[in-house]
């Protein structure tokens, strides 16, 4: 017992100060791909998970961060220089559409975004209602809807002495009935659909739904015999957290955005 | 070279013809049995006379090919230490109009789930299977729809039909309780359903139902370029990203006929051991959680976190994704990084040794670990259990030695010390893991010392050669994983199949749990530490 105490004292405090202090991932880290303007850009086929696309009529290229697995292939070989893997990891967004980024090149003009119709406007109202009821603290239920368990291990890491997410008033609870919201990983497999729906329903309203990682935000699998293809296929999503898997601090950022304690950044392709 | 006596032994027993050919690898043998009923006697020869074990079972739909049939390959491997590195495949042709094969499960218990999976996904019926319940497809899956048949379009949803309750294996009697747990568990863990039958605290029977996370990965990979499919193979399982990425690459590189540069193999070897390290250390911490020893849990989590932060510095990803690519490795290890790895591992070793001291000096922890969740040696052999679970039950097998891969395939590879224990309980599994942690740290050091400047990848032309098969076996943190990949005529993925270590280990967990009490199940389960996602795929 004494030895345990001595060891604990010797170890000291290992906890990060993120998000109060910024975190800079290491040099090799692969965050948001950044496309240089005026360069020969990789065609959509380069991406193994269809995160790159090109509009057939306008020729405008798009990067879908909800599908990107940050593999770095579009920044390799002949595309070195045209694309670099940025170190940005704070990519959480409130709307799925915010994660679709138009890639600007010098020879293509970007059509103006239509500001008018915004079907998701009332979703924002729901979120502010959630914030009013739940305040700054959040108790979350975790739901594995068919992930590869990488995202789940990162959620577990949030409880380790380094991230210690409880210091931010956030905790994971065992019962959905004790939860204010749910973090969901995985593409919603067919074999889990019923369990997922029932668990979400068991959480009292208003509830926050957070989709964590590429499968949950609609990437890699999409719809098929075994998957529904993303959390928003079963329930509206309050915050999407891209990454494969998102690093623990990216998840903290997403939860802070969900709580309205941080604003989602405006994502753009310019570095 | 291939042993000719084996072919003679098979011919002596078989009624039909036995055609043997070399392959998939030059050291392997593929035996075509013209008579489907010869399967039983042929398998018996391999199991009994040659002490082999079932490594994997792969079915393929070749109805659109000239043969117009299904094929089933039963792949066997040696189980004795220092046996040659070879696979023996028994290949049978199955009539597409009446797809049936004799079941091997009664003779080879390890075939149990393989045959049920083949029945669910291909509609090939293992006749005489003792437990023909559906495995992969769950309630409401329509009858007569088989996702891995070529005619099935995997990108479409399939309607859910009304279904009866799944027939769980339970027993009845006075004072007997049935305890359903899951699929959603209280904690951040993967989904599975466990049905305990118990009398008081004592477990009489445990029926585990998995495949909740079945994502149709193998179907998803069909028809695309094997180079693109790599990205999916690397994502079958989070904590086996390196092992599965490597296994897939080795199969792919056999098909491509390329030889990976020396330096790339060493870097792959380092990545594989780093993956084992963060898993094993995290697992030792998690087993402590099963015994309510929180200092152990927190220390394990802290050490694991330090290793994962190191992973991110090396590979740009905390699960080491993106370091291995078909043809070699994407990222080189600079001298700066190598120093960082060495110093981190040195510190980790000190801290881990101190954690093990605290565990071993704590009678209330030792008491919980000892004699809990015993897996008998014979059971481990019968079920072809893999990895730490097998070695802790006295099975001397490790794919790094038995099927050299990564850095172990280099001519000057260091000797691997295979760690075993005999008790087969939770304590033995913790101790084997602890020894393997020290061994991995030693190996990384050996690999680093062998590094010399050189290329780290070799180009692979797309499309790949058509109609070829690649096979590999990798020792992942959980044990041996067997990858089987075949290209179609255009060099695209025709069929990919992964037999994960957990696939063979899950039935063993159920048996080990039956020697324990219900409250010890989390401890037993964590001491095995199995993946759901690479089992369910
Ligand atoms: S980094 Fe993202 S966009 Fe680029 S190839 Fe990989 S998945 Fe596609």
PDB file of C-alpha atoms in Angstrom, chain A:
ATOM      1  CA  UNK A   1       0.000   0.000   0.000  1.00  0.00           C
ATOM      2  CA  UNK A   2       2.756   2.401   0.995  1.00  0.00           C
ATOM      3  CA  UNK A   3       4.644   1.603  -2.204  1.00  0.00           C
ATOM      4  CA  UNK A   4       1.534   2.384  -4.227  1.00  0.00           C
ATOM      5  CA  UNK A   5       1.281   5.793  -2.560  1.00  0.00           C
ATOM      6  CA  UNK A   6       4.947   6.514  -3.107  1.00  0.00           C
ATOM      7  CA  UNK A   7       4.666   5.505  -6.767  1.00  0.00           C
ATOM      8  CA  UNK A   8       1.595   7.691  -7.199  1.00  0.00           C
ATOM      9  CA  UNK A   9       3.334  10.697  -5.652  1.00  0.00           C
ATOM     10  CA  UNK A  10       6.424  10.141  -7.722  1.00  0.00           C
ATOM     11  CA  UNK A  11       4.350  10.044 -10.920  1.00  0.00           C
ATOM     12  CA  UNK A  12       2.816  13.439 -10.158  1.00  0.00           C
ATOM     13  CA  UNK A  13       0.156  15.098 -12.321  1.00  0.00           C
ATOM     14  CA  UNK A  14       0.058  13.806 -15.891  1.00  0.00           C
ATOM     15  CA  UNK A  15      -3.211  15.415 -16.974  1.00  0.00           C
ATOM     16  CA  UNK A  16      -3.364  17.630 -20.072  1.00  0.00           C
ATOM     17  CA  UNK A  17      -4.779  21.158 -19.902  1.00  0.00           C
ATOM     18  CA  UNK A  18      -6.608  20.870 -23.207  1.00  0.00           C
ATOM     19  CA  UNK A  19      -8.928  22.619 -24.191  1.00  0.00           C
ATOM     20  CA  UNK A  20      -7.846  25.541 -21.986  1.00  0.00           C
ATOM     21  CA  UNK A  21      -4.455  25.326 -23.605  1.00  0.00           C
ATOM     22  CA  UNK A  22      -4.111  24.367 -27.270  1.00  0.00           C
ATOM     23  CA  UNK A  23      -2.690  21.021 -28.306  1.00  0.00           C
ATOM     24  CA  UNK A  24      -0.349  20.648 -31.240  1.00  0.00           C
ATOM     25  CA  UNK A  25      -0.192  17.116 -32.638  1.00  0.00           C
ATOM     26  CA  UNK A  26       3.214  15.721 -33.645  1.00  0.00           C
ATOM     27  CA  UNK A  27       4.789  16.471 -36.992  1.00  0.00           C
ATOM     28  CA  UNK A  28       3.795  13.187 -38.640  1.00  0.00           C
ATOM     29  CA  UNK A  29       0.159  13.583 -37.603  1.00  0.00           C
ATOM     30  CA  UNK A  30      -2.319  13.356 -40.436  1.00  0.00           C
ATOM     31  CA  UNK A  31      -5.153  15.809 -39.913  1.00  0.00           C
ATOM     32  CA  UNK A  32      -7.251  17.632 -42.472  1.00  0.00           C
ATOM     33  CA  UNK A  33      -5.805  17.333 -46.004  1.00  0.00           C
ATOM     34  CA  UNK A  34      -4.969  20.765 -47.363  1.00  0.00           C
ATOM     35  CA  UNK A  35      -5.156  21.356 -51.100  1.00  0.00           C
ATOM     36  CA  UNK A  36      -2.912  23.965 -52.667  1.00  0.00           C
ATOM     37  CA  UNK A  37      -4.517  26.172 -55.219  1.00  0.00           C
ATOM     38  CA  UNK A  38      -3.246  26.240 -58.748  1.00  0.00           C
ATOM     39  CA  UNK A  39      -1.675  22.791 -58.576  1.00  0.00           C
ATOM     40  CA  UNK A  40      -2.542  19.643 -60.395  1.00  0.00           C
ATOM     41  CA  UNK A  41      -4.868  18.024 -57.849  1.00  0.00           C
ATOM     42  CA  UNK A  42      -5.446  14.287 -57.330  1.00  0.00           C
ATOM     43  CA  UNK A  43      -8.480  12.887 -59.134  1.00  0.00           C
ATOM     44  CA  UNK A  44     -11.258  11.331 -57.017  1.00  0.00           C
ATOM     45  CA  UNK A  45     -10.074   7.755 -57.797  1.00  0.00           C
ATOM     46  CA  UNK A  46      -6.989   8.303 -55.683  1.00  0.00           C
ATOM     47  CA  UNK A  47      -9.047   8.154 -52.521  1.00  0.00           C
ATOM     48  CA  UNK A  48      -9.781   4.552 -51.462  1.00  0.00           C
ATOM     49  CA  UNK A  49     -12.893   5.497 -49.499  1.00  0.00           C
ATOM     50  CA  UNK A  50     -14.598   7.940 -51.889  1.00  0.00           C
ATOM     51  CA  UNK A  51     -13.942  11.027 -49.785  1.00  0.00           C
ATOM     52  CA  UNK A  52     -12.955  12.957 -52.918  1.00  0.00           C
ATOM     53  CA  UNK A  53     -15.483  13.719 -55.600  1.00  0.00           C
ATOM     54  CA  UNK A  54     -15.904  15.905 -58.618  1.00  0.00           C
ATOM     55  CA  UNK A  55     -19.114  17.512 -59.759  1.00  0.00           C
ATOM     56  CA  UNK A  56     -19.793  16.170 -63.241  1.00  0.00           C
ATOM     57  CA  UNK A  57     -21.141  19.439 -64.677  1.00  0.00           C
ATOM     58  CA  UNK A  58     -19.099  22.135 -62.919  1.00  0.00           C
ATOM     59  CA  UNK A  59     -15.948  20.085 -62.429  1.00  0.00           C
ATOM     60  CA  UNK A  60     -15.750  21.349 -58.844  1.00  0.00           C
ATOM     61  CA  UNK A  61     -13.849  19.021 -56.552  1.00  0.00           C
ATOM     62  CA  UNK A  62     -15.067  18.238 -53.084  1.00  0.00           C
ATOM     63  CA  UNK A  63     -13.475  16.736 -49.993  1.00  0.00           C
ATOM     64  CA  UNK A  64     -15.863  15.063 -47.594  1.00  0.00           C
ATOM     65  CA  UNK A  65     -14.257  15.049 -44.154  1.00  0.00           C
ATOM     66  CA  UNK A  66     -17.011  12.804 -42.864  1.00  0.00           C
ATOM     67  CA  UNK A  67     -15.713  10.082 -45.162  1.00  0.00           C
ATOM     68  CA  UNK A  68     -11.997  10.798 -45.027  1.00  0.00           C
ATOM     69  CA  UNK A  69      -9.962   8.291 -43.027  1.00  0.00           C
ATOM     70  CA  UNK A  70      -6.853  10.516 -43.093  1.00  0.00           C
ATOM     71  CA  UNK A  71      -4.829   7.797 -44.780  1.00  0.00           C
ATOM     72  CA  UNK A  72      -2.604  10.301 -46.580  1.00  0.00           C
ATOM     73  CA  UNK A  73      -2.800   8.684 -49.997  1.00  0.00           C
ATOM     74  CA  UNK A  74      -3.911  11.857 -51.725  1.00  0.00           C
ATOM     75  CA  UNK A  75      -0.784  13.574 -50.393  1.00  0.00           C
ATOM     76  CA  UNK A  76       1.681  10.982 -51.663  1.00  0.00           C
ATOM     77  CA  UNK A  77       3.768  10.264 -54.737  1.00  0.00           C
ATOM     78  CA  UNK A  78       2.996  12.720 -57.528  1.00  0.00           C
ATOM     79  CA  UNK A  79       0.600  14.655 -55.271  1.00  0.00           C
ATOM     80  CA  UNK A  80       3.289  15.687 -52.821  1.00  0.00           C
ATOM     81  CA  UNK A  81       3.164  19.468 -52.730  1.00  0.00           C
ATOM     82  CA  UNK A  82      -0.312  19.681 -54.222  1.00  0.00           C
ATOM     83  CA  UNK A  83      -1.823  18.155 -51.078  1.00  0.00           C
ATOM     84  CA  UNK A  84      -0.410  18.125 -47.578  1.00  0.00           C
ATOM     85  CA  UNK A  85      -1.815  16.450 -44.528  1.00  0.00           C
ATOM     86  CA  UNK A  86      -2.450  19.300 -42.113  1.00  0.00           C
ATOM     87  CA  UNK A  87      -2.150  19.005 -38.376  1.00  0.00           C
ATOM     88  CA  UNK A  88      -5.647  20.268 -37.729  1.00  0.00           C
ATOM     89  CA  UNK A  89      -7.702  17.821 -35.700  1.00  0.00           C
ATOM     90  CA  UNK A  90     -10.483  20.067 -34.356  1.00  0.00           C
ATOM     91  CA  UNK A  91     -12.865  19.125 -37.142  1.00  0.00           C
ATOM     92  CA  UNK A  92     -16.176  18.534 -35.372  1.00  0.00           C
ATOM     93  CA  UNK A  93     -19.175  20.069 -37.090  1.00  0.00           C
ATOM     94  CA  UNK A  94     -22.819  20.546 -36.241  1.00  0.00           C
ATOM     95  CA  UNK A  95     -24.041  19.805 -39.740  1.00  0.00           C
ATOM     96  CA  UNK A  96     -23.096  17.014 -42.073  1.00  0.00           C
ATOM     97  CA  UNK A  97     -22.935  19.521 -44.921  1.00  0.00           C
ATOM     98  CA  UNK A  98     -20.281  21.577 -43.083  1.00  0.00           C
ATOM     99  CA  UNK A  99     -17.893  18.672 -43.568  1.00  0.00           C
ATOM    100  CA  UNK A 100     -18.167  18.792 -47.354  1.00  0.00           C
ATOM    101  CA  UNK A 101     -15.499  21.202 -48.403  1.00  0.00           C
ATOM    102  CA  UNK A 102     -15.172  22.556 -51.886  1.00  0.00           C
ATOM    103  CA  UNK A 103     -11.640  22.444 -53.149  1.00  0.00           C
ATOM    104  CA  UNK A 104     -10.755  25.693 -54.765  1.00  0.00           C
ATOM    105  CA  UNK A 105      -8.446  25.677 -57.726  1.00  0.00           C
ATOM    106  CA  UNK A 106      -7.402  28.688 -59.743  1.00  0.00           C
ATOM    107  CA  UNK A 107      -9.162  27.586 -62.880  1.00  0.00           C
ATOM    108  CA  UNK A 108     -12.537  26.800 -61.374  1.00  0.00           C
ATOM    109  CA  UNK A 109     -14.898  29.358 -60.011  1.00  0.00           C
ATOM    110  CA  UNK A 110     -16.725  28.459 -56.848  1.00  0.00           C
ATOM    111  CA  UNK A 111     -20.474  28.844 -57.050  1.00  0.00           C
ATOM    112  CA  UNK A 112     -21.826  31.026 -54.261  1.00  0.00           C
ATOM    113  CA  UNK A 113     -23.355  29.072 -51.423  1.00  0.00           C
ATOM    114  CA  UNK A 114     -27.122  29.420 -51.340  1.00  0.00           C
ATOM    115  CA  UNK A 115     -27.866  31.120 -48.045  1.00  0.00           C
ATOM    116  CA  UNK A 116     -31.626  30.775 -48.314  1.00  0.00           C
ATOM    117  CA  UNK A 117     -33.075  27.352 -47.539  1.00  0.00           C
ATOM    118  CA  UNK A 118     -31.606  25.851 -44.426  1.00  0.00           C
ATOM    119  CA  UNK A 119     -33.600  22.813 -43.373  1.00  0.00           C
ATOM    120  CA  UNK A 120     -31.270  22.288 -40.409  1.00  0.00           C
ATOM    121  CA  UNK A 121     -32.033  25.728 -38.898  1.00  0.00           C
ATOM    122  CA  UNK A 122     -34.512  24.361 -36.383  1.00  0.00           C
ATOM    123  CA  UNK A 123     -31.998  21.719 -35.376  1.00  0.00           C
ATOM    124  CA  UNK A 124     -29.920  24.584 -34.002  1.00  0.00           C
ATOM    125  CA  UNK A 125     -32.870  25.595 -31.855  1.00  0.00           C
ATOM    126  CA  UNK A 126     -33.037  22.100 -30.418  1.00  0.00           C
ATOM    127  CA  UNK A 127     -29.356  22.330 -29.565  1.00  0.00           C
ATOM    128  CA  UNK A 128     -29.790  25.582 -27.678  1.00  0.00           C
ATOM    129  CA  UNK A 129     -32.680  23.981 -25.795  1.00  0.00           C
ATOM    130  CA  UNK A 130     -30.372  21.133 -24.883  1.00  0.00           C
ATOM    131  CA  UNK A 131     -27.754  23.570 -23.690  1.00  0.00           C
ATOM    132  CA  UNK A 132     -30.305  25.439 -21.602  1.00  0.00           C
ATOM    133  CA  UNK A 133     -31.492  22.229 -19.891  1.00  0.00           C
ATOM    134  CA  UNK A 134     -28.167  20.481 -19.461  1.00  0.00           C
ATOM    135  CA  UNK A 135     -25.914  23.414 -18.669  1.00  0.00           C
ATOM    136  CA  UNK A 136     -22.204  22.784 -18.813  1.00  0.00           C
ATOM    137  CA  UNK A 137     -22.112  19.212 -17.576  1.00  0.00           C
ATOM    138  CA  UNK A 138     -22.850  16.158 -19.626  1.00  0.00           C
ATOM    139  CA  UNK A 139     -23.361  12.508 -18.832  1.00  0.00           C
ATOM    140  CA  UNK A 140     -22.954  10.346 -21.884  1.00  0.00           C
ATOM    141  CA  UNK A 141     -23.770   6.789 -22.754  1.00  0.00           C
ATOM    142  CA  UNK A 142     -21.413   5.069 -25.182  1.00  0.00           C
ATOM    143  CA  UNK A 143     -22.871   2.989 -27.955  1.00  0.00           C
ATOM    144  CA  UNK A 144     -20.782   0.770 -30.225  1.00  0.00           C
ATOM    145  CA  UNK A 145     -22.837   0.363 -33.361  1.00  0.00           C
ATOM    146  CA  UNK A 146     -20.320  -1.766 -35.217  1.00  0.00           C
ATOM    147  CA  UNK A 147     -17.029   0.075 -34.916  1.00  0.00           C
ATOM    148  CA  UNK A 148     -13.579  -1.464 -35.274  1.00  0.00           C
ATOM    149  CA  UNK A 149     -13.122  -0.508 -31.586  1.00  0.00           C
ATOM    150  CA  UNK A 150     -10.489   2.153 -32.291  1.00  0.00           C
ATOM    151  CA  UNK A 151     -12.940   4.985 -31.596  1.00  0.00           C
ATOM    152  CA  UNK A 152     -14.116   3.124 -28.507  1.00  0.00           C
ATOM    153  CA  UNK A 153     -10.594   2.815 -27.171  1.00  0.00           C
ATOM    154  CA  UNK A 154     -10.175   6.558 -27.677  1.00  0.00           C
ATOM    155  CA  UNK A 155     -13.361   7.144 -25.693  1.00  0.00           C
ATOM    156  CA  UNK A 156     -11.912   4.906 -22.988  1.00  0.00           C
ATOM    157  CA  UNK A 157      -8.726   6.967 -23.152  1.00  0.00           C
ATOM    158  CA  UNK A 158     -10.779  10.048 -22.233  1.00  0.00           C
ATOM    159  CA  UNK A 159     -11.109   8.489 -18.780  1.00  0.00           C
ATOM    160  CA  UNK A 160      -7.383   7.808 -18.353  1.00  0.00           C
ATOM    161  CA  UNK A 161      -5.261  10.027 -16.097  1.00  0.00           C
ATOM    162  CA  UNK A 162      -3.994  12.042 -19.074  1.00  0.00           C
ATOM    163  CA  UNK A 163      -7.311  13.269 -20.509  1.00  0.00           C
ATOM    164  CA  UNK A 164      -9.435  12.743 -17.382  1.00  0.00           C
ATOM    165  CA  UNK A 165     -12.558  14.119 -19.030  1.00  0.00           C
ATOM    166  CA  UNK A 166     -14.353  14.220 -15.691  1.00  0.00           C
ATOM    167  CA  UNK A 167     -12.406  17.375 -14.892  1.00  0.00           C
ATOM    168  CA  UNK A 168     -14.576  19.035 -17.576  1.00  0.00           C
ATOM    169  CA  UNK A 169     -17.850  17.893 -16.025  1.00  0.00           C
ATOM    170  CA  UNK A 170     -18.265  15.085 -18.528  1.00  0.00           C
ATOM    171  CA  UNK A 171     -18.651  11.433 -17.633  1.00  0.00           C
ATOM    172  CA  UNK A 172     -19.739   8.145 -19.142  1.00  0.00           C
ATOM    173  CA  UNK A 173     -22.634   6.376 -17.446  1.00  0.00           C
ATOM    174  CA  UNK A 174     -23.794   2.781 -17.542  1.00  0.00           C
ATOM    175  CA  UNK A 175     -27.502   3.272 -18.093  1.00  0.00           C
ATOM    176  CA  UNK A 176     -29.029   5.264 -20.937  1.00  0.00           C
ATOM    177  CA  UNK A 177     -31.656   6.409 -18.441  1.00  0.00           C
ATOM    178  CA  UNK A 178     -28.965   8.261 -16.514  1.00  0.00           C
ATOM    179  CA  UNK A 179     -27.571   9.862 -19.652  1.00  0.00           C
ATOM    180  CA  UNK A 180     -28.046  13.278 -21.252  1.00  0.00           C
ATOM    181  CA  UNK A 181     -26.767  12.050 -24.544  1.00  0.00           C
ATOM    182  CA  UNK A 182     -25.022   9.339 -26.455  1.00  0.00           C
ATOM    183  CA  UNK A 183     -21.750   9.007 -28.332  1.00  0.00           C
ATOM    184  CA  UNK A 184     -22.102   6.505 -31.146  1.00  0.00           C
ATOM    185  CA  UNK A 185     -19.287   4.773 -33.027  1.00  0.00           C
ATOM    186  CA  UNK A 186     -19.635   2.494 -36.040  1.00  0.00           C
ATOM    187  CA  UNK A 187     -21.779   2.458 -39.187  1.00  0.00           C
ATOM    188  CA  UNK A 188     -24.945   1.127 -37.416  1.00  0.00           C
ATOM    189  CA  UNK A 189     -24.872  -2.495 -38.389  1.00  0.00           C
ATOM    190  CA  UNK A 190     -28.059  -4.275 -39.263  1.00  0.00           C
ATOM    191  CA  UNK A 191     -27.516  -6.620 -36.332  1.00  0.00           C
ATOM    192  CA  UNK A 192     -27.423  -3.689 -33.908  1.00  0.00           C
ATOM    193  CA  UNK A 193     -30.093  -1.446 -35.366  1.00  0.00           C
ATOM    194  CA  UNK A 194     -32.794  -2.455 -32.884  1.00  0.00           C
ATOM    195  CA  UNK A 195     -30.461  -2.183 -29.899  1.00  0.00           C
ATOM    196  CA  UNK A 196     -29.275   1.244 -31.057  1.00  0.00           C
ATOM    197  CA  UNK A 197     -32.776   2.591 -31.543  1.00  0.00           C
ATOM    198  CA  UNK A 198     -33.908   1.288 -28.172  1.00  0.00           C
ATOM    199  CA  UNK A 199     -30.900   2.701 -26.357  1.00  0.00           C
ATOM    200  CA  UNK A 200     -31.384   6.142 -27.881  1.00  0.00           C
ATOM    201  CA  UNK A 201     -35.076   6.052 -27.009  1.00  0.00           C
ATOM    202  CA  UNK A 202     -34.238   5.160 -23.417  1.00  0.00           C
ATOM    203  CA  UNK A 203     -32.346   8.436 -23.005  1.00  0.00           C
ATOM    204  CA  UNK A 204     -34.628  11.191 -21.697  1.00  0.00           C
ATOM    205  CA  UNK A 205     -35.381  14.104 -24.021  1.00  0.00           C
ATOM    206  CA  UNK A 206     -33.706  16.497 -24.817  1.00  0.00           C
ATOM    207  CA  UNK A 207     -30.717  14.374 -25.660  1.00  0.00           C
ATOM    208  CA  UNK A 208     -27.487  14.999 -27.479  1.00  0.00           C
ATOM    209  CA  UNK A 209     -26.389  12.568 -30.190  1.00  0.00           C
ATOM    210  CA  UNK A 210     -22.735  12.619 -31.177  1.00  0.00           C
ATOM    211  CA  UNK A 211     -21.361  10.569 -34.069  1.00  0.00           C
ATOM    212  CA  UNK A 212     -17.712   9.652 -33.507  1.00  0.00           C
ATOM    213  CA  UNK A 213     -15.390   8.547 -36.294  1.00  0.00           C
ATOM    214  CA  UNK A 214     -15.559   7.914 -40.024  1.00  0.00           C
ATOM    215  CA  UNK A 215     -17.970   4.920 -39.916  1.00  0.00           C
ATOM    216  CA  UNK A 216     -20.442   6.770 -37.705  1.00  0.00           C
ATOM    217  CA  UNK A 217     -20.335   9.901 -39.826  1.00  0.00           C
ATOM    218  CA  UNK A 218     -21.155   7.875 -42.944  1.00  0.00           C
ATOM    219  CA  UNK A 219     -17.749   6.898 -44.325  1.00  0.00           C
ATOM    220  CA  UNK A 220     -15.992   3.642 -45.296  1.00  0.00           C
ATOM    221  CA  UNK A 221     -19.109   1.468 -45.497  1.00  0.00           C
ATOM    222  CA  UNK A 222     -22.152   3.454 -46.471  1.00  0.00           C
ATOM    223  CA  UNK A 223     -25.407   1.619 -46.918  1.00  0.00           C
ATOM    224  CA  UNK A 224     -25.356  -2.119 -47.552  1.00  0.00           C
ATOM    225  CA  UNK A 225     -26.633  -5.507 -46.517  1.00  0.00           C
ATOM    226  CA  UNK A 226     -24.888  -5.294 -43.166  1.00  0.00           C
ATOM    227  CA  UNK A 227     -24.940  -1.544 -42.438  1.00  0.00           C
ATOM    228  CA  UNK A 228     -27.293   1.405 -42.407  1.00  0.00           C
ATOM    229  CA  UNK A 229     -24.371   3.677 -43.233  1.00  0.00           C
ATOM    230  CA  UNK A 230     -24.095   6.184 -40.406  1.00  0.00           C
ATOM    231  CA  UNK A 231     -25.762   7.431 -37.260  1.00  0.00           C
ATOM    232  CA  UNK A 232     -27.970   9.982 -39.044  1.00  0.00           C
ATOM    233  CA  UNK A 233     -29.751   7.078 -40.710  1.00  0.00           C
ATOM    234  CA  UNK A 234     -31.430   6.308 -37.382  1.00  0.00           C
ATOM    235  CA  UNK A 235     -31.466   9.619 -35.520  1.00  0.00           C
ATOM    236  CA  UNK A 236     -30.613  13.295 -36.133  1.00  0.00           C
ATOM    237  CA  UNK A 237     -27.016  13.988 -35.128  1.00  0.00           C
ATOM    238  CA  UNK A 238     -26.017  17.057 -33.095  1.00  0.00           C
ATOM    239  CA  UNK A 239     -22.294  16.843 -33.691  1.00  0.00           C
ATOM    240  CA  UNK A 240     -20.195  14.916 -36.205  1.00  0.00           C
ATOM    241  CA  UNK A 241     -16.595  14.164 -35.187  1.00  0.00           C
ATOM    242  CA  UNK A 242     -14.458  13.109 -38.184  1.00  0.00           C
ATOM    243  CA  UNK A 243     -11.355  10.941 -37.770  1.00  0.00           C
ATOM    244  CA  UNK A 244     -10.268   7.342 -38.123  1.00  0.00           C
ATOM    245  CA  UNK A 245     -10.259   7.344 -35.191  1.00  0.00           C
ATOM    246  CA  UNK A 246     -10.409  10.943 -33.952  1.00  0.00           C
ATOM    247  CA  UNK A 247      -7.689  11.478 -31.338  1.00  0.00           C
ATOM    248  CA  UNK A 248      -8.983  11.916 -27.774  1.00  0.00           C
ATOM    249  CA  UNK A 249      -8.608  15.697 -27.915  1.00  0.00           C
ATOM    250  CA  UNK A 250     -10.631  15.796 -31.137  1.00  0.00           C
ATOM    251  CA  UNK A 251     -13.423  14.013 -29.276  1.00  0.00           C
ATOM    252  CA  UNK A 252     -13.163  16.443 -26.336  1.00  0.00           C
ATOM    253  CA  UNK A 253     -13.426  19.275 -28.845  1.00  0.00           C
ATOM    254  CA  UNK A 254     -16.535  17.707 -30.400  1.00  0.00           C
ATOM    255  CA  UNK A 255     -18.214  17.256 -27.025  1.00  0.00           C
ATOM    256  CA  UNK A 256     -17.429  20.889 -26.152  1.00  0.00           C
ATOM    257  CA  UNK A 257     -19.030  21.943 -29.429  1.00  0.00           C
ATOM    258  CA  UNK A 258     -22.064  19.828 -28.624  1.00  0.00           C
ATOM    259  CA  UNK A 259     -22.367  21.586 -25.291  1.00  0.00           C
ATOM    260  CA  UNK A 260     -21.975  24.994 -26.882  1.00  0.00           C
ATOM    261  CA  UNK A 261     -18.863  25.585 -24.775  1.00  0.00           C
ATOM    262  CA  UNK A 262     -16.836  25.934 -27.964  1.00  0.00           C
ATOM    263  CA  UNK A 263     -17.844  27.101 -31.414  1.00  0.00           C
ATOM    264  CA  UNK A 264     -17.294  24.796 -34.348  1.00  0.00           C
ATOM    265  CA  UNK A 265     -14.659  26.348 -36.560  1.00  0.00           C
ATOM    266  CA  UNK A 266     -15.373  27.323 -40.096  1.00  0.00           C
ATOM    267  CA  UNK A 267     -13.621  24.588 -42.060  1.00  0.00           C
ATOM    268  CA  UNK A 268     -11.942  25.587 -45.254  1.00  0.00           C
ATOM    269  CA  UNK A 269      -9.410  24.017 -47.543  1.00  0.00           C
ATOM    270  CA  UNK A 270      -6.898  26.803 -47.187  1.00  0.00           C
ATOM    271  CA  UNK A 271      -4.030  26.086 -44.847  1.00  0.00           C
TER     272      UNK A 271
END
